[in-house]
CSV table of C-alpha atoms and ligand atoms in Angstrom, one decimal:
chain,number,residue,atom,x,y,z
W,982,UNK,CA,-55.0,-16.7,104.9
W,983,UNK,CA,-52.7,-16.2,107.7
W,984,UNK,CA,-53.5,-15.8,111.3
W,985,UNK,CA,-51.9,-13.1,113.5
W,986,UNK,CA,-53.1,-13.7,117.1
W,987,UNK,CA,-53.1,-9.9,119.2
W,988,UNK,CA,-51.5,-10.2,122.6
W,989,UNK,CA,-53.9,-7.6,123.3
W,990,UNK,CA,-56.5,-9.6,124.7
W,991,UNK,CA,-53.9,-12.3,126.5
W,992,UNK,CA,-53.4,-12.2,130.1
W,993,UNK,CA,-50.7,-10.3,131.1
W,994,UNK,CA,-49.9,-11.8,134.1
W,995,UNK,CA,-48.6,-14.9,131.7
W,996,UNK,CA,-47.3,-13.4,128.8
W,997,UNK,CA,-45.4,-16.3,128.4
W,998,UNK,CA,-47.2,-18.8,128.7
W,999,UNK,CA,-50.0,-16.9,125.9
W,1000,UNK,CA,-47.0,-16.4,123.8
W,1001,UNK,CA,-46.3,-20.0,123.3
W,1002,UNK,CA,-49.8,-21.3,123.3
W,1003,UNK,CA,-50.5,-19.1,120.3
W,1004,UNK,CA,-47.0,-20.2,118.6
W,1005,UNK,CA,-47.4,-24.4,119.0
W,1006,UNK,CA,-51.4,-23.8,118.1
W,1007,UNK,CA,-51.1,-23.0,114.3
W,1008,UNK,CA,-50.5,-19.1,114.6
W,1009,UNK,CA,-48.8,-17.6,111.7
W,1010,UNK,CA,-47.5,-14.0,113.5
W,1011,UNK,CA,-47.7,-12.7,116.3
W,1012,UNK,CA,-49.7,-9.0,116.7
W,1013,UNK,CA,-48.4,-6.6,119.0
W,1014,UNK,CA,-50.6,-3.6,119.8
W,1015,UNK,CA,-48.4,-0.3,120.7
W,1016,UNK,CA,-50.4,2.0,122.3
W,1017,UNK,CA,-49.5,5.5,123.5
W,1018,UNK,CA,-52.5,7.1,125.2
W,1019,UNK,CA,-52.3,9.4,122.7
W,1020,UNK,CA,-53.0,8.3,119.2
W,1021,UNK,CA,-55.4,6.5,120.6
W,1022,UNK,CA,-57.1,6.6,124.1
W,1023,UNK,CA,-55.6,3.7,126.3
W,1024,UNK,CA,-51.5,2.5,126.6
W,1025,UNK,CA,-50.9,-1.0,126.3
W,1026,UNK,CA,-47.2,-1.8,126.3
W,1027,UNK,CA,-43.6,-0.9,124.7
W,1028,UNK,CA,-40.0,-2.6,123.4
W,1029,UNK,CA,-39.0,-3.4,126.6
W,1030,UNK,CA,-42.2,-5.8,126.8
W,1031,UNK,CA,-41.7,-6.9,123.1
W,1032,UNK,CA,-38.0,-7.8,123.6
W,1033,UNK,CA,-38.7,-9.8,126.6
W,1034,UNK,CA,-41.2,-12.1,124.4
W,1035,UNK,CA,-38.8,-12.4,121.8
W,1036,UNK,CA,-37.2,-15.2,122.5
W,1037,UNK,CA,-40.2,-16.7,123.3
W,1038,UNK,CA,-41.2,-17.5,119.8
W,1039,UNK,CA,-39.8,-18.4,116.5
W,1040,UNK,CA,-42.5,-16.5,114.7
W,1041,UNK,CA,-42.3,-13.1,113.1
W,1042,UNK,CA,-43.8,-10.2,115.5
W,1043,UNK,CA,-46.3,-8.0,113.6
W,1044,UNK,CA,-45.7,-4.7,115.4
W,1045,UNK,CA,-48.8,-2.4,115.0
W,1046,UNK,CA,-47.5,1.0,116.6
W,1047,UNK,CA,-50.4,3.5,117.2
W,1048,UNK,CA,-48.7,6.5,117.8
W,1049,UNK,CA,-48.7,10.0,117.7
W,1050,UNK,CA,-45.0,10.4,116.6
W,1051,UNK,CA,-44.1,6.8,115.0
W,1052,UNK,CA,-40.8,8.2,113.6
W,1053,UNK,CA,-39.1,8.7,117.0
W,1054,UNK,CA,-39.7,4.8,118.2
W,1055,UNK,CA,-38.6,2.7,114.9
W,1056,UNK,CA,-35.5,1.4,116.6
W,1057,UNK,CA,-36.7,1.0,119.6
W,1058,UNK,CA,-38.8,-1.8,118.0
W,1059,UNK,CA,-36.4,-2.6,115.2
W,1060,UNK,CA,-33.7,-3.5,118.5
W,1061,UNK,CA,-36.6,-5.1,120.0
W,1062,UNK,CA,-37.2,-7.8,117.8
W,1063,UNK,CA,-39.9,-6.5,115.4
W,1064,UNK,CA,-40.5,-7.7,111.8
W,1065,UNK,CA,-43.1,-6.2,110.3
W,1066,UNK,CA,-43.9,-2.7,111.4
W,1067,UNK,CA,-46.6,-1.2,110.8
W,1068,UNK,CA,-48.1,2.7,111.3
W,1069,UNK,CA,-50.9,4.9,110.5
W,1070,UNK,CA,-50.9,7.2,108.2
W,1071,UNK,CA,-52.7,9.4,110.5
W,1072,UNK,CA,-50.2,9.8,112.5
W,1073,UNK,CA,-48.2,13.2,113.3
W,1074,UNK,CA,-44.7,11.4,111.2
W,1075,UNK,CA,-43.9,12.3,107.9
W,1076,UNK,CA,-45.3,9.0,106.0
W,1077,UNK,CA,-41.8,9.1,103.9
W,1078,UNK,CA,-39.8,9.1,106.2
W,1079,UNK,CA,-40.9,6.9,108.5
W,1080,UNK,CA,-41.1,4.7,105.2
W,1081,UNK,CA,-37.5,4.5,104.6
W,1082,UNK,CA,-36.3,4.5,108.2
W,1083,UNK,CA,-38.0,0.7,108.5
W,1084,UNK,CA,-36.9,-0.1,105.6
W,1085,UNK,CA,-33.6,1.0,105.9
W,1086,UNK,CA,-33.4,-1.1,109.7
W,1087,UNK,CA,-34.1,-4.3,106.7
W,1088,UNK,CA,-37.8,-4.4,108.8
W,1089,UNK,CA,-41.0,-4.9,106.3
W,1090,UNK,CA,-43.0,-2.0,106.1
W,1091,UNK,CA,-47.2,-1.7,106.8
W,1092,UNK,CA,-49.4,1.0,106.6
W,1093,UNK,CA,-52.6,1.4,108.7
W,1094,UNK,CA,-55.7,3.3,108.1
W,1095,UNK,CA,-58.5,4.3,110.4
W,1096,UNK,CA,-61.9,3.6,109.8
W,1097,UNK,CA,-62.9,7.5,109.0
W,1098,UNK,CA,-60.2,6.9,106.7
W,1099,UNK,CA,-60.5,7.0,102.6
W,1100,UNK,CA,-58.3,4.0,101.2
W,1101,UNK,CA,-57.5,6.9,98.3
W,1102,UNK,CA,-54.8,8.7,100.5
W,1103,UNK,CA,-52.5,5.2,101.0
W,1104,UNK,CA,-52.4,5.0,97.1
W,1105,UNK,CA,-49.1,7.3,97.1
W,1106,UNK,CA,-47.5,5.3,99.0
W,1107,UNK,CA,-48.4,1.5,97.4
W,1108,UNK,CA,-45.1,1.3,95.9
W,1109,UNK,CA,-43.4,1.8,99.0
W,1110,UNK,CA,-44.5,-0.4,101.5
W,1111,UNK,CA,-44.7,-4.5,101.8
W,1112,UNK,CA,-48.6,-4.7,103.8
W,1113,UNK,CA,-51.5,-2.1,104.3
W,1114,UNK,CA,-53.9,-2.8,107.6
W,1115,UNK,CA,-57.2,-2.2,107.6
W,1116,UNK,CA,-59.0,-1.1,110.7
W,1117,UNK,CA,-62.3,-2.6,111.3
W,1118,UNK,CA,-63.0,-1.0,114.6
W,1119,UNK,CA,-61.5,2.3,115.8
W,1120,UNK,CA,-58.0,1.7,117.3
W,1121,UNK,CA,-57.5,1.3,120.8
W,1122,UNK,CA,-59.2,-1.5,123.0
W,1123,UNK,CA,-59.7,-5.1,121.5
W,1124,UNK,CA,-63.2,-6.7,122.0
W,1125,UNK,CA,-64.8,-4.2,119.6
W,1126,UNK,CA,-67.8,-4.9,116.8
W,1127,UNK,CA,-66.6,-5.9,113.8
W,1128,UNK,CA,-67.4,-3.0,111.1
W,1129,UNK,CA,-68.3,-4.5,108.1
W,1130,UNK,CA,-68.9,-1.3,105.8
W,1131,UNK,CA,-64.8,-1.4,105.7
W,1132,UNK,CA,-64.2,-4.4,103.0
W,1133,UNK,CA,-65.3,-2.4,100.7
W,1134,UNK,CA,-62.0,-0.6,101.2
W,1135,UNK,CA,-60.6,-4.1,100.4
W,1136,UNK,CA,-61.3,-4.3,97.2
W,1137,UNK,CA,-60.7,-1.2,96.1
W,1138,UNK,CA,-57.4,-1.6,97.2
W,1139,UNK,CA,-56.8,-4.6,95.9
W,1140,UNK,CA,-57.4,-3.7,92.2
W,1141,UNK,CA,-55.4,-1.0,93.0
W,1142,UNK,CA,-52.5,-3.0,93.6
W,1143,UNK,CA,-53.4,-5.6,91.0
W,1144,UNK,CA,-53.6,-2.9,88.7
W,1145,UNK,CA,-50.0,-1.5,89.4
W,1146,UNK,CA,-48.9,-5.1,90.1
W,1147,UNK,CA,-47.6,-4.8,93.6
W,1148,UNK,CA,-46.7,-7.4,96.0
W,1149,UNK,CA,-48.8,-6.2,99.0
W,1150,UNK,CA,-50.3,-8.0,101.2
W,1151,UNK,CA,-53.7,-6.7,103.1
W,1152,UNK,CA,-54.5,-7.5,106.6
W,1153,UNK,CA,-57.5,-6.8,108.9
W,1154,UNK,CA,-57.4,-5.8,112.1
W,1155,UNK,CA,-60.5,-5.6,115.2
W,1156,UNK,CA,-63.3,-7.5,115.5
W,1157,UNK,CA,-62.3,-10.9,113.8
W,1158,UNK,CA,-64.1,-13.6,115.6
W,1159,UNK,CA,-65.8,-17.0,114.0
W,1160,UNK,CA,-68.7,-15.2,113.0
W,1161,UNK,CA,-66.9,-12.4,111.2
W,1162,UNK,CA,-64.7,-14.2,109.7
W,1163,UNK,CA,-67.2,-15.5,107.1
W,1164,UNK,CA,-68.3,-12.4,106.0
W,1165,UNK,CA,-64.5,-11.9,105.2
W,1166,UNK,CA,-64.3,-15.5,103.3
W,1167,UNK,CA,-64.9,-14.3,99.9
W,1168,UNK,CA,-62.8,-11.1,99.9
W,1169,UNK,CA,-58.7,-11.2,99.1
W,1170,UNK,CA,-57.4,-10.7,102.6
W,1171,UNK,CA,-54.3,-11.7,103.3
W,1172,UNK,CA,-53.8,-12.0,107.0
W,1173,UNK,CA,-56.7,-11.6,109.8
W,1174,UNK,CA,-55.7,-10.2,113.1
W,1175,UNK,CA,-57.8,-11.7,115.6
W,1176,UNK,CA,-57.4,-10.9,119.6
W,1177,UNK,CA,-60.3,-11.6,122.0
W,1178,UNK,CA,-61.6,-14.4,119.7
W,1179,UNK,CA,-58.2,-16.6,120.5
W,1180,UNK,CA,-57.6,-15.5,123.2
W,1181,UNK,CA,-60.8,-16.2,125.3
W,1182,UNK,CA,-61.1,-19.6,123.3
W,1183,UNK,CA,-60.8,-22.7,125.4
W,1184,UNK,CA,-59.4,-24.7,122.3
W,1185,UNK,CA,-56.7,-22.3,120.4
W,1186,UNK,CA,-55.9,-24.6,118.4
W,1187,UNK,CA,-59.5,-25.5,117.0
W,1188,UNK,CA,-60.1,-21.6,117.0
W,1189,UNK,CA,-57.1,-20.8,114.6
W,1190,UNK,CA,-57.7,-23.6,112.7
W,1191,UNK,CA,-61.9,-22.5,112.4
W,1192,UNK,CA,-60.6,-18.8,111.6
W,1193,UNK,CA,-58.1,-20.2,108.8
W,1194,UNK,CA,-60.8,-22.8,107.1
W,1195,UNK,CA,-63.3,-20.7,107.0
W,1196,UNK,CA,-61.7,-18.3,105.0
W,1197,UNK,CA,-61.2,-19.1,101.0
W,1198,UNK,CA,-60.1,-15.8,99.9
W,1199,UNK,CA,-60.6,-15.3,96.4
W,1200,UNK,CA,-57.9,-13.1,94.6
W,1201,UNK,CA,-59.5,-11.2,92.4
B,2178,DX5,C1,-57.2,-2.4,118.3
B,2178,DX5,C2,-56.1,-3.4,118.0
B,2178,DX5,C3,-56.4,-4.7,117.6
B,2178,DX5,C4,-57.3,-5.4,118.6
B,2178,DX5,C5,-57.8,-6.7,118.0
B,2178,DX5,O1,-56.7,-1.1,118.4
B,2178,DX5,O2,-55.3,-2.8,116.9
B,2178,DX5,O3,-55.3,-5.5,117.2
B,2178,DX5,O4,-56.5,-5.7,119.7
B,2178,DX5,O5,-58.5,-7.3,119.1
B,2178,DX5,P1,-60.0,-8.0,118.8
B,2178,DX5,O6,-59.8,-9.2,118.0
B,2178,DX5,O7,-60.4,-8.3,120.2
B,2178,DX5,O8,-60.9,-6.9,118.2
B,2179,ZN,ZN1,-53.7,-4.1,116.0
């Protein structure tokens, strides 16, 4: 299971710094919450931000864009440095579209789902894209509870894509902390986004390395 540290919950006055403690203590991406006050109620940061940290880490940047209109900002991010972009499906952009337009910038694709939302309505898309995120709080402020009536959405997407025998991956995203994480151990997650938990730890290391062992997902 992979680890993709949210710069969320770093402090902004040493973005820097955060960046690189997270890459040299076992992170495996690095999760960057777009926010645009609008999608969701509270504005974090844009590209200009996530270009400044590029050169600040080797790792690949795991752009989570919740936005109203995702379609209009995919090069911004794509010129930015992003590697995996991900967007929700509730979002005002045609799901299509927005699709190919990552794809064709040679970026990985991800599709995110609210909580309120039914796993059923990514299915069309499946083939298309290379990672679907999970929400396990409602979008827009880290430091949330963990809602664990979501994995069941796991699974059933998993045998989905077992069934059609598609290389996606699943990640989680909101609420991930050491205590969480284990009732996440037995289900086939793929990467765990985890902000407040790392972030407010006085041993990242140990605290990546806790969220990682903890967690033998079983691939079912
Ligand atoms: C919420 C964000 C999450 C969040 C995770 O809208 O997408 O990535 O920052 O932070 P924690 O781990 O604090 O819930
Ligand atoms: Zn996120």
């Amino acid at each position: 299971m992979k680890i993709s540290p949210s710069m969320l919950a770093c402090d902004f006055t040493n973005m820097e710094k955060e960046i690189k403690k997270i890459s040299y203590a076992g992170a495996d991406l690095i999760h960057l919450d777009i926010m645009d006050g609008n999608f969701v109620p509270n504005i974090s940061f844009g590209p200009a931000v996530v270009k400044s940290l590029r050169p600040l880490s080797k790792l690949p940047f795991d752009v989570h864009l919740m936005l109203m209109h995702p379609h209009k900002y995919i090069s911004n991010f794509v010129d930015a440095g992003a590697d995996i972009i991900t967007f929700h499906l509730e979002s005002q952009s045609k799901v299509e579209e927005t699709i190919s337009k990552i794809k064709q910038c040679g970026k990985k694709v991800g599709i995110s789902i609210k909580p309120k939302t039914s796993i059923d309505l990514i299915f069309p898309y499946l083939n298309l894209v290379d990672l679907v995120l999970i929400m396990t709080v409602e979008p827009g402020f880290g430091g949330q509870d963990f809602m664990s009536n979501q994995m069941e959405k796991v699974l059933a997407l998993k045998k989905e894509i077992l069934k059609r025998d598609l290389n996606v991956f699943i990640e989680l995203d909101g609420g991930i902390n050491l205590e969480t994480i284990k009732l996440i151990k037995n289900y086939p997650v793929d990467i765990c986004v985890s902000g407040t938990c790392i972030f407010k730890s006085s041993n990242t290391r140990e605290t990546i390395k806790k969220l990682k062992g903890m967690n033998n997902s079983v691939h079912f």
